[in-house]
Amino acid sequence: MGAEDKIKAAAEKIAGKAKEAVGNVTNNDELVAEGKADQVKGNVRDGVEDVKDAFKK
């Protein structure tokens, strides 16, 4: 299930960047904040997967 979680993390980061970009273009601070939060979630998910991988070795 590790690959699936890594894909979810990447998708979350990409979606967050898109939200942030749209928020910047439309001057929507709430959307910018949501986008940044999504990116952080993706980074955290990546970190968790890295730790799991380290323990599998």
PDB file of C-alpha atoms in Angstrom:
ATOM      1  CA  MET A   1       0.000   0.000   0.000  1.00  0.00           C
ATOM      2  CA  GLY A   2       3.044   2.295   0.131  1.00  0.00           C
ATOM      3  CA  ALA A   3       2.920   3.246  -3.552  1.00  0.00           C
ATOM      4  CA  GLU A   4      -0.751   4.146  -3.286  1.00  0.00           C
ATOM      5  CA  ASP A   5      -0.060   6.463  -0.346  1.00  0.00           C
ATOM      6  CA  LYS A   6       2.841   8.099  -2.173  1.00  0.00           C
ATOM      7  CA  ILE A   7       0.576   8.756  -5.145  1.00  0.00           C
ATOM      8  CA  LYS A   8      -2.041  10.276  -2.838  1.00  0.00           C
ATOM      9  CA  ALA A   9       0.615  12.512  -1.297  1.00  0.00           C
ATOM     10  CA  ALA A  10       1.787  13.708  -4.706  1.00  0.00           C
ATOM     11  CA  ALA A  11      -1.788  14.358  -5.821  1.00  0.00           C
ATOM     12  CA  GLU A  12      -2.491  16.282  -2.633  1.00  0.00           C
ATOM     13  CA  LYS A  13       0.560  18.475  -3.164  1.00  0.00           C
ATOM     14  CA  ILE A  14      -0.340  19.149  -6.806  1.00  0.00           C
ATOM     15  CA  ALA A  15      -3.936  19.987  -5.917  1.00  0.00           C
ATOM     16  CA  GLY A  16      -2.692  22.282  -3.166  1.00  0.00           C
ATOM     17  CA  LYS A  17      -0.400  24.136  -5.549  1.00  0.00           C
ATOM     18  CA  ALA A  18      -3.281  24.549  -7.988  1.00  0.00           C
ATOM     19  CA  LYS A  19      -5.588  25.895  -5.267  1.00  0.00           C
ATOM     20  CA  GLU A  20      -2.899  28.283  -4.115  1.00  0.00           C
ATOM     21  CA  ALA A  21      -2.312  29.543  -7.661  1.00  0.00           C
ATOM     22  CA  VAL A  22      -6.031  30.080  -8.281  1.00  0.00           C
ATOM     23  CA  GLY A  23      -6.315  31.842  -4.946  1.00  0.00           C
ATOM     24  CA  ASN A  24      -3.444  34.153  -5.838  1.00  0.00           C
ATOM     25  CA  VAL A  25      -4.948  35.006  -9.222  1.00  0.00           C
ATOM     26  CA  THR A  26      -8.396  35.672  -7.761  1.00  0.00           C
ATOM     27  CA  ASN A  27      -7.093  37.400  -4.604  1.00  0.00           C
ATOM     28  CA  ASN A  28      -8.839  34.761  -2.496  1.00  0.00           C
ATOM     29  CA  ASP A  29      -6.778  34.448   0.683  1.00  0.00           C
ATOM     30  CA  GLU A  30      -8.911  31.575   1.971  1.00  0.00           C
ATOM     31  CA  LEU A  31      -8.201  29.502  -1.138  1.00  0.00           C
ATOM     32  CA  VAL A  32      -4.485  30.309  -0.886  1.00  0.00           C
ATOM     33  CA  ALA A  33      -4.496  29.087   2.718  1.00  0.00           C
ATOM     34  CA  GLU A  34      -6.352  25.894   1.772  1.00  0.00           C
ATOM     35  CA  GLY A  35      -3.836  25.235  -0.972  1.00  0.00           C
ATOM     36  CA  LYS A  36      -0.908  25.681   1.386  1.00  0.00           C
ATOM     37  CA  ALA A  37      -2.577  23.409   3.937  1.00  0.00           C
ATOM     38  CA  ASP A  38      -3.085  20.718   1.290  1.00  0.00           C
ATOM     39  CA  GLN A  39       0.583  20.954   0.364  1.00  0.00           C
ATOM     40  CA  VAL A  40       1.594  20.531   4.003  1.00  0.00           C
ATOM     41  CA  LYS A  41      -0.668  17.473   4.300  1.00  0.00           C
ATOM     42  CA  GLY A  42       0.995  15.995   1.228  1.00  0.00           C
ATOM     43  CA  ASN A  43       4.448  16.661   2.644  1.00  0.00           C
ATOM     44  CA  VAL A  44       3.488  15.050   5.957  1.00  0.00           C
ATOM     45  CA  ARG A  45       2.080  12.024   4.142  1.00  0.00           C
ATOM     46  CA  ASP A  46       5.381  11.774   2.212  1.00  0.00           C
ATOM     47  CA  GLY A  47       7.328  11.918   5.457  1.00  0.00           C
ATOM     48  CA  VAL A  48       5.244   9.176   7.024  1.00  0.00           C
ATOM     49  CA  GLU A  49       5.833   6.976   3.986  1.00  0.00           C
ATOM     50  CA  ASP A  50       9.575   7.616   4.171  1.00  0.00           C
ATOM     51  CA  VAL A  51       9.590   6.513   7.815  1.00  0.00           C
ATOM     52  CA  LYS A  52       7.582   3.392   6.965  1.00  0.00           C
ATOM     53  CA  ASP A  53      10.026   2.575   4.176  1.00  0.00           C
ATOM     54  CA  ALA A  54      12.986   3.026   6.517  1.00  0.00           C
ATOM     55  CA  PHE A  55      11.538   0.513   8.989  1.00  0.00           C
ATOM     56  CA  LYS A  56      10.825  -2.025   6.256  1.00  0.00           C
ATOM     57  CA  LYS A  57      14.539  -2.253   5.421  1.00  0.00           C
TER      58      LYS A  57
END
